[in-house]
Coordinates of C-alpha atoms in Angstrom, one line a residue:
Chain E
M121 CA -0.3 -0.1 -0.2
W122 CA 2.8 2.5 0.5
Q123 CA 4.2 4.2 -2.3
T124 CA 7.8 4.4 -2.4
P125 CA 9.5 8.0 -1.8
S126 CA 8.7 9.7 -5.1
K127 CA 12.1 11.8 -5.3
P128 CA 15.5 10.1 -4.7
Q129 CA 17.3 11.9 -2.4
S130 CA 20.3 12.2 -4.8
N131 CA 20.6 16.2 -4.8
H132 CA 22.7 17.9 -2.6
I133 CA 24.4 14.3 -1.9
T134 CA 27.2 14.3 0.7
E135 CA 28.6 10.9 1.7
R136 CA 25.4 10.2 3.8
G137 CA 22.9 11.8 1.9
K138 CA 20.8 14.7 2.9
P139 CA 19.6 14.7 6.1
M140 CA 15.7 14.9 6.8
I141 CA 15.8 16.4 10.0
E142 CA 18.2 18.4 11.5
A143 CA 19.0 20.3 14.5
V144 CA 21.2 23.0 15.3
G145 CA 22.0 24.3 18.6
L146 CA 18.6 23.0 19.9
T147 CA 18.0 24.9 23.5
K148 CA 15.0 24.6 26.0
R149 CA 15.0 26.1 29.2
Y150 CA 12.2 26.2 31.9
G151 CA 12.9 29.0 34.5
R152 CA 16.4 27.8 35.5
T153 CA 16.2 24.4 34.5
V154 CA 18.0 23.5 31.0
A155 CA 15.7 20.4 29.6
V156 CA 17.7 20.4 26.2
D157 CA 21.2 21.8 25.8
D158 CA 22.6 23.2 22.3
L159 CA 21.6 19.8 20.7
S160 CA 22.5 19.3 17.2
F161 CA 22.0 16.2 15.4
T162 CA 20.4 15.0 12.0
V163 CA 18.5 12.3 10.9
Q164 CA 18.9 10.6 7.8
P165 CA 16.0 8.3 5.6
G166 CA 16.3 5.1 4.9
R167 CA 17.0 3.8 8.2
V168 CA 15.7 3.9 11.8
T169 CA 17.5 6.0 14.0
G170 CA 17.2 5.6 18.0
F171 CA 16.8 8.4 19.9
L172 CA 18.5 7.2 23.1
G173 CA 18.4 8.9 26.8
P174 CA 17.7 8.0 30.4
N175 CA 14.3 8.9 31.3
G176 CA 14.3 13.0 31.8
A177 CA 17.3 13.4 29.4
G178 CA 15.2 16.1 27.3
K179 CA 14.0 13.3 24.3
S180 CA 10.2 14.0 24.7
T181 CA 10.8 17.8 25.1
T182 CA 13.1 17.9 21.7
M183 CA 10.4 15.8 19.5
R184 CA 7.7 18.8 21.0
M185 CA 10.3 21.2 19.5
I186 CA 10.8 19.3 16.1
L187 CA 7.1 19.0 16.0
G188 CA 6.9 22.7 16.6
L189 CA 4.6 22.4 19.9
D190 CA 7.2 23.7 22.0
R191 CA 8.9 26.9 21.1
P192 CA 12.6 26.4 21.4
T193 CA 14.5 29.1 23.5
A194 CA 17.5 29.0 21.1
G195 CA 18.6 26.9 17.9
R196 CA 16.7 25.6 15.6
V197 CA 15.5 22.6 14.2
L198 CA 14.4 21.7 9.9
I199 CA 12.2 19.2 8.8
D200 CA 13.4 18.3 4.9
G201 CA 14.5 21.8 5.0
K202 CA 11.6 24.0 6.7
P203 CA 10.5 24.5 10.2
Y204 CA 7.3 22.5 11.0
A205 CA 4.6 25.2 11.1
E206 CA 5.9 26.2 7.8
L207 CA 4.8 22.7 6.0
D208 CA 1.9 22.9 3.8
R209 CA -0.4 20.0 5.3
P210 CA 2.1 18.7 7.7
L211 CA 0.7 15.5 8.6
Q212 CA 1.6 14.5 4.6
T213 CA 5.6 14.8 5.1
V214 CA 5.2 14.2 9.0
G215 CA 3.9 11.3 11.0
A216 CA 4.3 11.7 14.6
L217 CA 3.3 9.5 17.7
L218 CA 3.8 11.2 21.0
D219 CA 1.6 9.7 22.8
A220 CA -1.3 7.1 22.5
K221 CA -3.6 8.8 24.8
W222 CA -4.3 11.7 22.5
V223 CA -7.6 11.3 21.7
H224 CA -11.2 12.1 22.9
P225 CA -12.2 9.0 24.8
N226 CA -15.7 9.5 23.9
R227 CA -14.7 9.7 20.0
S228 CA -14.7 6.8 17.7
A229 CA -11.2 5.7 15.9
R230 CA -12.6 6.2 13.2
A231 CA -14.0 9.7 14.3
H232 CA -10.9 10.7 15.4
L233 CA -8.9 9.9 12.4
R234 CA -11.5 11.3 10.1
W235 CA -11.0 15.3 11.7
L236 CA -7.1 14.1 11.0
A237 CA -7.8 13.4 7.2
K238 CA -10.1 16.4 6.6
S239 CA -8.2 19.1 8.1
N240 CA -5.2 17.9 5.7
G241 CA -7.1 17.3 2.6
L242 CA -7.0 13.3 2.9
P243 CA -9.7 11.2 1.5
N244 CA -11.7 9.3 3.8
K245 CA -10.2 6.3 2.4
R246 CA -7.0 6.8 3.8
V247 CA -9.0 6.0 7.0
D248 CA -10.0 3.0 6.1
A249 CA -6.6 1.9 4.5
V250 CA -4.5 2.9 7.7
L251 CA -7.0 1.2 10.0
E252 CA -6.7 -1.8 7.7
A253 CA -2.5 -1.7 8.1
V254 CA -2.7 -1.2 11.8
G255 CA -5.4 -4.2 12.3
L256 CA -8.4 -2.0 13.9
T257 CA -10.9 -2.4 11.2
Q258 CA -13.1 -3.9 13.2
V259 CA -13.2 -1.6 16.2
A260 CA -13.1 1.3 14.3
G261 CA -16.6 2.3 15.6
K262 CA -15.7 2.1 19.1
N263 CA -14.8 4.8 21.4
A264 CA -11.1 5.2 21.9
G265 CA -11.3 5.5 25.3
G266 CA -12.0 1.6 25.9
F267 CA -9.0 0.6 23.9
S268 CA -5.8 -1.1 25.8
L269 CA -3.0 0.2 25.5
G270 CA -1.8 -1.8 22.5
M271 CA -5.1 -0.9 20.5
S272 CA -3.9 3.0 21.7
Q273 CA -0.8 2.5 20.2
R274 CA -2.1 1.1 16.9
L275 CA -4.6 4.1 17.3
G276 CA -1.6 6.9 17.4
I277 CA 0.6 4.8 14.3
A278 CA -2.5 4.6 12.4
A279 CA -3.1 8.6 12.9
A280 CA 1.1 8.8 11.9
L281 CA 0.3 7.1 8.8
L282 CA -2.8 8.9 7.4
G283 CA -0.8 11.0 5.4
D284 CA 1.6 8.6 3.9
P285 CA 4.3 10.6 5.1
K286 CA 8.5 10.7 4.3
V287 CA 9.4 11.6 8.1
L288 CA 8.0 9.6 10.8
L289 CA 8.8 10.2 14.5
F290 CA 7.5 7.7 17.7
D291 CA 8.1 8.7 21.3
E292 CA 8.9 5.5 23.4
P293 CA 6.4 3.9 21.4
V294 CA 6.9 0.0 23.0
N295 CA 6.7 1.4 26.4
G296 CA 4.0 -0.9 28.4
L297 CA 3.5 -2.8 25.8
D298 CA 3.4 -7.2 25.6
P299 CA 6.0 -8.7 23.7
E300 CA 3.8 -9.3 20.6
G301 CA 3.2 -5.5 20.4
I302 CA 6.6 -4.5 20.9
L303 CA 7.3 -6.9 17.7
W304 CA 5.0 -5.8 15.9
I305 CA 6.2 -2.0 16.5
R306 CA 9.8 -2.9 16.0
T307 CA 9.1 -4.6 12.4
F308 CA 6.9 -2.2 11.4
M309 CA 9.4 0.7 11.9
Q310 CA 11.9 -1.3 10.5
N311 CA 9.7 -1.9 7.4
L312 CA 8.9 2.1 7.1
A313 CA 12.5 2.4 6.8
A314 CA 13.0 -0.1 4.1
E315 CA 10.4 2.0 2.1
G316 CA 12.9 5.1 2.2
R317 CA 11.3 6.7 4.8
T318 CA 13.0 8.8 7.7
V319 CA 12.1 7.3 11.2
L320 CA 13.5 8.7 14.4
V321 CA 12.3 6.7 17.5
S322 CA 13.2 7.6 20.8
S323 CA 13.4 5.1 23.9
H324 CA 15.4 4.8 27.1
L325 CA 15.4 1.0 26.3
L326 CA 18.7 0.0 25.1
S327 CA 17.9 -3.3 24.1
E328 CA 15.0 -2.3 22.2
M329 CA 17.2 0.3 20.1
A330 CA 20.1 -2.6 19.7
L331 CA 17.3 -4.6 18.0
T332 CA 15.6 -1.4 15.9
A333 CA 18.2 1.0 14.9
S334 CA 21.0 1.0 12.9
E335 CA 21.6 4.6 13.9
L336 CA 21.6 6.5 17.4
I337 CA 21.5 10.0 18.5
V338 CA 22.5 9.3 22.4
I339 CA 21.9 12.3 25.0
G340 CA 22.1 12.7 28.8
R341 CA 20.6 16.0 30.4
G342 CA 19.7 17.7 27.3
K343 CA 23.3 17.0 25.9
L344 CA 24.4 15.5 23.0
I345 CA 26.3 12.7 23.7
T346 CA 27.2 11.2 20.7
Q347 CA 25.6 10.5 17.0
S348 CA 27.1 7.1 15.2
S349 CA 25.4 3.8 13.8
T350 CA 24.6 1.1 16.4
Q351 CA 27.4 -1.1 15.6
E352 CA 30.0 1.9 16.6
F353 CA 28.6 3.0 19.6
I354 CA 29.1 -0.1 21.0
D355 CA 32.2 -1.0 19.9
G356 CA 33.7 2.5 20.2
A357 CA 32.3 2.6 23.6
T358 CA 33.2 -0.6 25.4
G359 CA 36.2 -1.6 23.2
N360 CA 36.2 -5.1 22.2
S361 CA 37.9 -7.3 24.7
V362 CA 39.2 -11.0 24.8
L363 CA 39.2 -13.1 27.4
V364 CA 42.4 -15.5 28.0
R365 CA 42.6 -18.4 30.5
S366 CA 46.1 -19.9 30.6
P367 CA 48.3 -21.5 33.4
Q368 CA 51.2 -19.6 32.0
L369 CA 49.6 -15.9 32.1
F370 CA 52.7 -14.5 34.1
K371 CA 54.7 -15.4 31.0
L372 CA 51.6 -14.2 29.0
G373 CA 50.7 -10.9 30.3
P374 CA 54.3 -9.3 29.9
L375 CA 54.3 -10.2 26.9
L376 CA 51.0 -8.7 25.3
V377 CA 51.8 -5.7 27.7
D378 CA 54.9 -5.3 25.3
K379 CA 52.9 -5.5 22.2
G380 CA 51.1 -2.3 23.6
F381 CA 47.7 -4.3 24.4
T382 CA 46.0 -3.0 28.1
V383 CA 45.7 -5.9 30.2
R384 CA 43.6 -6.5 33.2
D385 CA 43.1 -9.0 35.8
G386 CA 39.2 -10.3 34.9
A387 CA 37.2 -12.8 36.7
D388 CA 38.6 -16.5 38.1
G389 CA 42.2 -15.7 37.3
A390 CA 41.8 -14.9 33.8
L391 CA 43.3 -12.0 31.9
S392 CA 40.7 -9.1 30.0
V393 CA 43.1 -7.6 27.3
S394 CA 41.6 -4.9 25.4
G395 CA 43.1 -3.6 21.4
A396 CA 43.6 -7.3 20.5
T397 CA 42.1 -9.6 18.7
S398 CA 41.6 -13.4 19.6
D399 CA 43.6 -14.2 16.6
Q400 CA 46.7 -11.9 17.5
I401 CA 46.7 -13.4 21.3
G402 CA 46.7 -16.6 19.6
D403 CA 49.6 -16.1 17.5
I404 CA 51.5 -14.4 20.4
A405 CA 50.8 -17.4 22.8
A406 CA 51.8 -19.8 20.1
A407 CA 54.9 -18.2 19.2
N408 CA 56.0 -18.4 22.3
G409 CA 54.9 -22.3 23.6
V410 CA 51.9 -20.9 26.2
V411 CA 49.5 -23.3 26.3
L412 CA 46.0 -21.7 26.6
H413 CA 42.7 -22.8 28.2
E414 CA 40.3 -19.9 27.0
L415 CA 40.6 -16.9 24.1
S416 CA 37.2 -15.9 24.0
P417 CA 36.2 -12.5 22.3
Q418 CA 33.9 -10.3 24.7
R419 CA 31.5 -8.0 22.9
G420 CA 30.5 -5.0 24.7
S421 CA 26.7 -4.9 25.4
L422 CA 24.8 -1.4 24.3
E423 CA 23.9 -1.3 28.3
E424 CA 27.5 -1.3 29.0
A425 CA 28.3 1.5 26.4
F426 CA 25.7 3.4 27.4
M427 CA 26.1 3.4 31.1
Q428 CA 30.1 4.3 30.3
L429 CA 28.9 7.2 28.4
T430 CA 25.9 8.4 30.1
G431 CA 27.2 7.4 33.9
D432 CA 27.5 10.9 35.3
A433 CA 24.4 12.6 32.9
V434 CA 21.8 10.6 34.3
E435 CA 18.7 12.7 35.3
Y436 CA 17.7 11.8 38.5
H437 CA 14.5 13.8 39.1
A438 CA 11.4 13.3 37.7
E439 CA 11.0 13.9 34.1
I440 CA 10.7 17.1 32.6
G441 CA 7.6 18.5 30.9
K442 CA 6.6 15.0 30.2
Chain H
M189 CA -14.1 26.2 5.1
T190 CA -11.9 22.6 5.6
L191 CA -10.9 23.8 9.0
L192 CA -14.8 24.7 9.9
A193 CA -15.4 20.9 8.5
V194 CA -12.9 19.6 10.8
E195 CA -14.0 21.3 13.7
R196 CA -17.5 20.1 13.3
I197 CA -16.3 16.6 12.9
K198 CA -14.7 17.2 16.2
L199 CA -17.7 18.5 18.0
F200 CA -20.5 16.5 17.1
S201 CA -18.5 13.2 17.2
T202 CA -18.5 13.8 21.0
R203 CA -21.7 13.2 23.2
S204 CA -21.3 16.3 25.3
P205 CA -22.5 19.0 23.0
Y206 CA -25.5 16.8 22.3
W207 CA -26.1 16.6 26.4
C208 CA -25.7 20.2 26.8
S209 CA -28.1 21.4 24.2
A210 CA -30.7 19.2 25.0
L211 CA -30.2 20.6 28.7
A212 CA -30.4 24.3 27.9
L213 CA -33.3 23.6 25.9
V214 CA -35.0 21.7 28.7
L215 CA -33.8 24.4 31.2
G216 CA -34.9 27.2 28.9
V217 CA -38.2 26.2 27.4
G218 CA -39.2 24.3 30.8
L219 CA -38.7 27.7 32.7
T220 CA -41.1 29.1 30.5
A221 CA -43.6 26.5 30.6
I222 CA -43.3 26.9 34.7
I223 CA -44.1 30.5 34.5
A224 CA -47.0 30.3 32.2
A225 CA -48.2 27.2 34.3
S226 CA -48.4 29.5 37.1
T227 CA -49.7 32.7 35.3
D228 CA -53.6 33.0 35.1
N229 CA -54.6 32.7 31.3
G230 CA -54.4 35.9 29.2
Q231 CA -52.2 37.4 31.9
L232 CA -49.0 36.4 30.5
S233 CA -46.4 39.0 28.5
L234 CA -44.0 38.4 26.2
G235 CA -41.6 40.0 28.4
V236 CA -41.4 37.0 30.5
T237 CA -41.5 34.2 27.9
Q238 CA -37.1 34.9 27.8
F239 CA -36.4 34.3 31.8
G240 CA -35.2 30.8 31.3
S241 CA -33.6 31.7 27.6
S242 CA -31.4 34.5 28.7
Q243 CA -31.0 33.4 32.0
L244 CA -30.4 29.5 33.1
A245 CA -30.1 28.2 29.7
L246 CA -27.3 31.0 28.9
S247 CA -25.3 29.6 31.5
V248 CA -25.7 25.9 30.2
V249 CA -24.3 26.9 26.6
L250 CA -21.5 28.7 28.3
V251 CA -20.4 25.5 30.1
M252 CA -20.7 23.3 26.0
A253 CA -18.6 26.2 24.5
A254 CA -15.8 26.4 27.2
L255 CA -15.8 22.2 27.3
A256 CA -15.6 22.5 23.4
V257 CA -11.8 24.1 24.2
T258 CA -11.1 22.7 27.5
T259 CA -11.3 19.5 26.6
E260 CA -8.9 19.7 24.0
Y261 CA -6.6 20.2 26.3
R262 CA -7.6 17.6 28.9
F263 CA -7.6 15.1 26.3
S264 CA -4.3 16.7 24.5
T265 CA -6.1 16.5 21.3
I266 CA -5.3 20.0 21.3
R267 CA -1.6 18.8 20.6
A268 CA -3.0 16.7 17.8
T269 CA -5.0 19.6 16.4
F270 CA -1.9 21.8 16.2
L271 CA 0.2 19.1 14.8
A272 CA -2.6 18.7 11.9
V273 CA -3.1 22.7 11.6
P274 CA 0.4 24.6 12.6
N275 CA -1.3 27.9 12.4
R276 CA -2.9 27.9 15.7
T277 CA -5.0 31.2 15.2
S278 CA -6.5 29.6 12.4
A279 CA -7.4 26.3 14.3
L280 CA -8.9 28.2 17.4
V281 CA -10.9 30.5 15.1
A282 CA -12.8 27.9 13.1
K283 CA -13.5 26.4 16.2
T284 CA -14.9 29.8 17.4
V285 CA -16.9 30.5 14.6
V286 CA -18.3 26.7 14.6
V287 CA -19.2 26.9 18.3
A288 CA -20.6 30.6 18.0
F289 CA -22.8 29.4 15.2
I290 CA -24.0 27.0 16.9
A291 CA -24.8 28.5 20.1
G292 CA -26.4 31.4 17.6
V293 CA -28.6 28.4 16.4
L294 CA -29.4 27.0 19.6
G295 CA -30.6 30.5 21.1
E296 CA -33.0 30.8 18.1
I297 CA -34.4 27.5 19.4
I298 CA -35.0 28.0 22.9
A299 CA -36.1 31.6 22.3
F300 CA -38.9 30.7 19.6
G301 CA -39.8 27.3 21.7
S302 CA -40.2 29.3 24.7
V303 CA -42.8 31.8 23.3
G304 CA -44.3 28.5 21.2
M305 CA -44.4 26.9 25.0
A306 CA -46.0 29.8 26.3
K307 CA -48.7 30.3 23.4
L308 CA -49.7 26.5 24.3
L309 CA -49.9 26.9 27.4
S310 CA -51.5 30.1 27.7
P311 CA -53.7 30.7 24.9
A312 CA -55.6 33.7 25.4
S313 CA -52.2 36.1 26.4
D314 CA -51.5 38.6 24.0
L315 CA -47.8 36.8 22.7
A316 CA -47.2 37.9 19.3
I317 CA -44.2 39.6 18.0
N318 CA -44.9 42.8 16.2
T319 CA -42.4 45.5 17.2
S320 CA -38.8 45.7 16.2
G321 CA -38.4 45.7 19.9
E322 CA -40.2 42.5 20.3
W323 CA -38.5 40.7 17.3
R324 CA -35.0 42.2 19.3
H325 CA -36.2 40.7 22.8
V326 CA -36.7 37.0 21.4
A327 CA -34.4 36.9 18.2
G328 CA -31.5 38.5 19.7
V329 CA -30.9 35.5 22.5
G330 CA -29.3 33.9 19.7
L331 CA -27.2 37.1 19.3
L332 CA -26.6 36.7 22.8
Y333 CA -25.3 32.9 22.6
G334 CA -23.1 33.4 20.1
I335 CA -21.4 36.1 21.6
G336 CA -21.4 34.8 24.9
A337 CA -19.9 31.3 23.2
I338 CA -17.0 33.4 22.1
I339 CA -16.0 34.9 25.7
A340 CA -16.6 31.1 26.9
I341 CA -14.0 29.7 24.1
A342 CA -11.8 32.6 25.4
V343 CA -11.8 31.9 28.8
G344 CA -11.5 28.4 28.1
I345 CA -8.4 28.7 25.8
L346 CA -6.8 30.9 28.8
V347 CA -7.6 28.5 31.7
R348 CA -7.1 25.3 30.2
Q349 CA -9.1 23.7 33.0
T350 CA -13.0 22.8 32.6
A351 CA -13.3 23.4 36.3
G352 CA -11.5 26.6 36.3
A353 CA -13.1 27.9 33.2
V354 CA -16.8 27.0 34.1
A355 CA -16.2 28.3 37.5
I356 CA -15.1 31.7 36.6
L357 CA -18.0 31.8 33.8
L358 CA -20.6 30.9 36.1
V359 CA -19.7 32.9 39.1
W360 CA -18.8 35.9 36.5
N361 CA -22.3 35.8 34.5
M362 CA -24.7 34.2 37.1
L363 CA -23.1 36.0 40.5
L364 CA -20.5 38.8 40.2
E365 CA -22.1 41.3 37.9
G366 CA -25.2 41.2 40.3
L367 CA -23.4 41.7 43.2
I368 CA -21.5 44.6 42.1
G369 CA -24.8 46.3 42.4
I370 CA -24.7 46.2 46.3
I371 CA -21.7 48.4 45.9
P372 CA -23.1 51.8 47.3
K373 CA -23.4 54.4 44.8
A374 CA -20.4 53.3 42.4
G375 CA -22.0 50.1 42.1
V376 CA -24.6 50.6 39.6
K377 CA -22.4 52.8 37.4
I378 CA -20.4 49.9 36.8
Q379 CA -23.1 47.7 36.4
A380 CA -23.5 50.3 33.5
W381 CA -20.2 48.5 31.6
L382 CA -20.3 45.1 32.5
P383 CA -20.8 42.8 29.5
F384 CA -23.5 40.3 30.7
M385 CA -25.5 43.5 31.8
N386 CA -25.0 45.0 28.6
A387 CA -26.0 42.1 27.0
N388 CA -29.2 42.0 28.7
H389 CA -29.8 45.5 28.4
F390 CA -29.8 44.3 24.5
L391 CA -33.0 42.1 25.0
Q392 CA -34.7 44.6 27.6
L393 CA -38.1 45.0 26.4
G394 CA -38.9 47.9 28.6
G395 CA -43.4 48.0 28.9
D396 CA -45.3 46.8 31.9
N397 CA -42.7 44.2 33.2
A398 CA -39.6 46.4 32.9
A399 CA -38.9 46.2 36.1
E400 CA -39.0 42.7 36.4
Q401 CA -36.5 42.2 33.4
A402 CA -32.4 41.5 34.0
G403 CA -30.7 44.8 34.3
A404 CA -33.2 47.1 35.4
G405 CA -32.5 49.9 37.3
I406 CA -29.4 50.7 35.6
D407 CA -28.7 53.6 34.1
F408 CA -26.7 52.3 30.3
K409 CA -24.6 54.8 28.6
L410 CA -25.3 52.8 26.2
S411 CA -28.4 51.9 23.5
Q412 CA -29.2 48.7 22.9
W413 CA -27.7 47.9 19.8
G414 CA -24.9 49.6 21.4
S415 CA -25.2 47.1 24.2
L416 CA -24.9 44.3 21.8
G417 CA -21.7 46.3 20.4
Y418 CA -19.9 46.5 23.5
F419 CA -20.8 42.9 24.7
A420 CA -19.4 41.6 21.2
G421 CA -16.5 43.9 21.3
I422 CA -15.5 42.8 25.1
A423 CA -16.0 39.4 23.4
V424 CA -13.3 39.6 20.2
A425 CA -11.1 41.6 22.6
L426 CA -10.8 38.6 24.8
L427 CA -10.3 35.9 22.3
V428 CA -7.7 37.9 20.8
V429 CA -5.8 37.7 24.1
A430 CA -6.5 34.4 24.4
L431 CA -5.2 33.2 20.8
I432 CA -2.3 35.4 21.7
V433 CA -1.3 33.6 24.2
A434 CA -2.1 30.1 22.9
K435 CA 0.4 30.9 19.6
R436 CA 3.1 32.2 22.5
R437 CA 3.1 29.1 24.8
D438 CA 4.0 25.9 24.6
A439 CA 1.4 23.2 23.5

């Protein structure tokens, strides 16, 4: 049912293509509290970009500023080169799900989508199409107030998809969902990105982002910590280490240090070597006649990487502006 | 036009406008029925047929109009609205036009319904609408409702909470403006410039029951149509303030 985006993003090609969302020096202050602090990032089409940060890091505030709901104290954010407020029929460019509960509880799901469609010049058959796409056709006439969280979330996604937009924003879409719902949303977002759309999804769930997003924007206390691919993020933050067990560590240890690798004592008398691959260590051991009992590469988890980077940037207060 | 259609869909896809309209109708026409039933046949005058519509039912219409905005804030559908229509001023003006129009139509139905009810219960009374003053007294109720709805929406946008907005509107309309008359000497002079007092002045029929009608005893400086213009001016000014505030603050 989705058309492929009509124009390929070929003009102004930089190495990574033209960004669909571009934030420059975005800042939001509430009195003396700085919720978002000089945040700059870009979001590219054709992939799922994760917007990652602990609760209170400023993710929701940033998303509201992208959508023109909140006014930035400083800086700007452009979607496809324009501020949100200047988009003509914005639902046809940007679809957003910030909160699934943004519906009148006594209004039917269909009526909710109908007024949204009308406001952006979309035909009523789009309403039926998106209801079908999220599997809510059967309950379209029921009041949205009676929906479960999973159904509300689907209705919110239907609203986001209404204008067949090339940019999609989801704020914590899997919060509170059951595993089936989580899998459904994850697959849905990946399919949208595969169709060439720009998908920005925020989450504080690191494991979820590792499975969903190929690109990460990580923030803490309103500041940008890093923007990189998910793989680079994990590799770069934890560094890859290799666990070595051997009865002759007293001999192997100094040899590895001589080669310039970082050697630390691991658990159970093993060594944890960073900066070296298991191949290199195996070669060194063989060349020096060292017996090895274990040689296993340790891949850092996203959690470890995240904790390492945001350890001092966690906001312990109640989330601002949520 | 699109935005008007949007607001119409929104308004009529929830139940509260239907309930409020029904309640306003029952209270407005019902009060006239009680008055007519307790008055000797033939003694009823046109001047008493609009007590219900211009006082009791008006309050319900103010609540309905305020609810049209405050429920949007309550359920955050105002954010969905601003996402769909980033020009907040046009979105809110469209809502105001739709709600004020519906309030106006409802006002005409209640006003003429009240006259009809009075004729039915007191067939011997002279209830014919002949003079321009009599037309203004009955048909003017719709104008009153429409302008009142604008005030209610402005208050709703500014306060954003149902309880607060409803309390302000009811106290203002039903109590405050009347109580100011208690202030010695100055009270009556102030009342001559209060919006709902001027609204009542616009409706005044004069004649036999002039002393019983709302706003009696106040020395208004404006003509009756001038009073309506003044009432409308205050409503529009309040709405402009509300629109500026809505545009500036975070949704």
